[in-house]
Coordinates of C-alpha atoms and ligand atoms in Angstrom, one line a residue:
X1 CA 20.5 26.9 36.2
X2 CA 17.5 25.1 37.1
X3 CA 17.0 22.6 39.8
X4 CA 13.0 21.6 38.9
X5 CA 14.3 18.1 38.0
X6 CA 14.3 16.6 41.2
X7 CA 11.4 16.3 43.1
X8 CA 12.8 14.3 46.1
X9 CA 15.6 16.2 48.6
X10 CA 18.6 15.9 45.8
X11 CA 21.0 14.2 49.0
X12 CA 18.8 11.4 49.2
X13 CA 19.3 10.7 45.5
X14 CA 22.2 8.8 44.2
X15 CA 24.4 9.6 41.9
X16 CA 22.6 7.1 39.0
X17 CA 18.9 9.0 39.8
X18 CA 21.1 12.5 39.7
X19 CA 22.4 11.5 36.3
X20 CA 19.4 9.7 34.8
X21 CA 17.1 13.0 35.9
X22 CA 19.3 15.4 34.3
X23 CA 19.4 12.9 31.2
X24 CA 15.7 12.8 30.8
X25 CA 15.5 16.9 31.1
X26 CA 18.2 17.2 28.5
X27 CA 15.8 14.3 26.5
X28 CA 12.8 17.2 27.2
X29 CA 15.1 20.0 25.9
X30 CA 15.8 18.2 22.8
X31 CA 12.3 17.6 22.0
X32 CA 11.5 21.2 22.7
X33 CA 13.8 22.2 20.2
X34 CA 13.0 19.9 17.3
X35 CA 9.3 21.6 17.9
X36 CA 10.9 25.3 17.7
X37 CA 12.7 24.5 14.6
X38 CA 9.7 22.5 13.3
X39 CA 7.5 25.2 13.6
X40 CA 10.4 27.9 12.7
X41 CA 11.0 26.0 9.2
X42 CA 7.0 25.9 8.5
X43 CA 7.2 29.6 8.6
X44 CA 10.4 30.8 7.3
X45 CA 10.0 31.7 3.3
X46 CA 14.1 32.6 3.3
X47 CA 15.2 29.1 1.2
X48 CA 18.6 29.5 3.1
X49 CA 17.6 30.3 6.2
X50 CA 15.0 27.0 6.1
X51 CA 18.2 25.2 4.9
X52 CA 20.2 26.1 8.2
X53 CA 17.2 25.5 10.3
X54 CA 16.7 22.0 8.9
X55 CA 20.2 21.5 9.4
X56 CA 20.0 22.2 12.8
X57 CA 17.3 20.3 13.3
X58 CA 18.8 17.2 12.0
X59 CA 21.2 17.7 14.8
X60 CA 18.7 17.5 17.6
X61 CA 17.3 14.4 16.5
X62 CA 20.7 12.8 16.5
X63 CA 20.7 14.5 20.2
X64 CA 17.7 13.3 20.8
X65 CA 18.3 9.5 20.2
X66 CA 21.9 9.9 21.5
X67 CA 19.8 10.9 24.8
X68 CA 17.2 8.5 24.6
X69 CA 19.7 5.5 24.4
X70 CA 21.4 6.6 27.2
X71 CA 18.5 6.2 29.3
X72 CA 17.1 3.1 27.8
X73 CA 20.6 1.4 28.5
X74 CA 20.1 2.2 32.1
X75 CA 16.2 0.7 32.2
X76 CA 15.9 -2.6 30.7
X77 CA 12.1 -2.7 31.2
X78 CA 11.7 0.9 29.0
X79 CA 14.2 -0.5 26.7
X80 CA 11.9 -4.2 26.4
X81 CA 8.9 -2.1 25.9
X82 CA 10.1 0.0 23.3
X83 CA 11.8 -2.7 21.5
X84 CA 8.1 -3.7 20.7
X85 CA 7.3 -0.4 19.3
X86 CA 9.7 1.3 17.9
X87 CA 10.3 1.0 14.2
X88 CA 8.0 -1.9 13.7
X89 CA 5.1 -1.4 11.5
X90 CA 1.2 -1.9 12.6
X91 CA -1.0 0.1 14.7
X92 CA 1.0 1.6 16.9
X93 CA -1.9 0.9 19.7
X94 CA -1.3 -2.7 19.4
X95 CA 2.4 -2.4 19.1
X96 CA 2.0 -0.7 22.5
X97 CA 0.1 -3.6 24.3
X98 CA 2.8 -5.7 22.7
X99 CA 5.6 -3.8 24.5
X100 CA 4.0 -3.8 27.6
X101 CA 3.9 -7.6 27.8
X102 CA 7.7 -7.6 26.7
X103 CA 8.3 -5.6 29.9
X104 CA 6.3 -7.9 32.3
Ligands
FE2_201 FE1 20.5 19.6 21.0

């Protein structure tokens, strides 16, 4: 079991940091997978293998956003910011700027 996730002594965090760090590595660990089975399924010539590996895939981006939510519920400023990018259409650049004015 790792401990990397804090980088202050872990008594002097509350219980809200303790749970929000280990949120954002599980966040992290879900991103690292969706790369591994990315780059497994660009490889894999077995059709049902691929299948099983884009099915498990699918899971970790519901994991992913299950993840991500969680955090942005307990951070209205992230959650302003990315209400300005995400799912919008544009340059993504200016979408950016946008959301960093929502969060001001
Ligand atoms: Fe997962």
């Amino acid at each position: 079991m790792s401990f990397d996730q804090y980088h202050e002594p872990v008594n002097e965090l509350s219980d809200e940091t303790r749970t929000f760090a280990r949120m954002i590595v599980s966040l992290t660990e879900e991103a690292e997978a969706i790369n591994w089975y990315e780059q497994r399924i660009s490889v894999e010539k077995n059709k049902d293998a691929k299948a099983i590996m884009e099915n498990a895939q699918q899971e970790e981006f519901k994991h992913f956003g299950m993840d991500l939510e969680f955090l942005l519920r307990q951070k209205p400023v992230w959650q302003a910011t990315l209400k300005e990018i995400l799912f919008k259409k544009g340059d993504i650049v200016n979408l950016g700027k946008k959301g960093e004015d929502a969060a001001e």
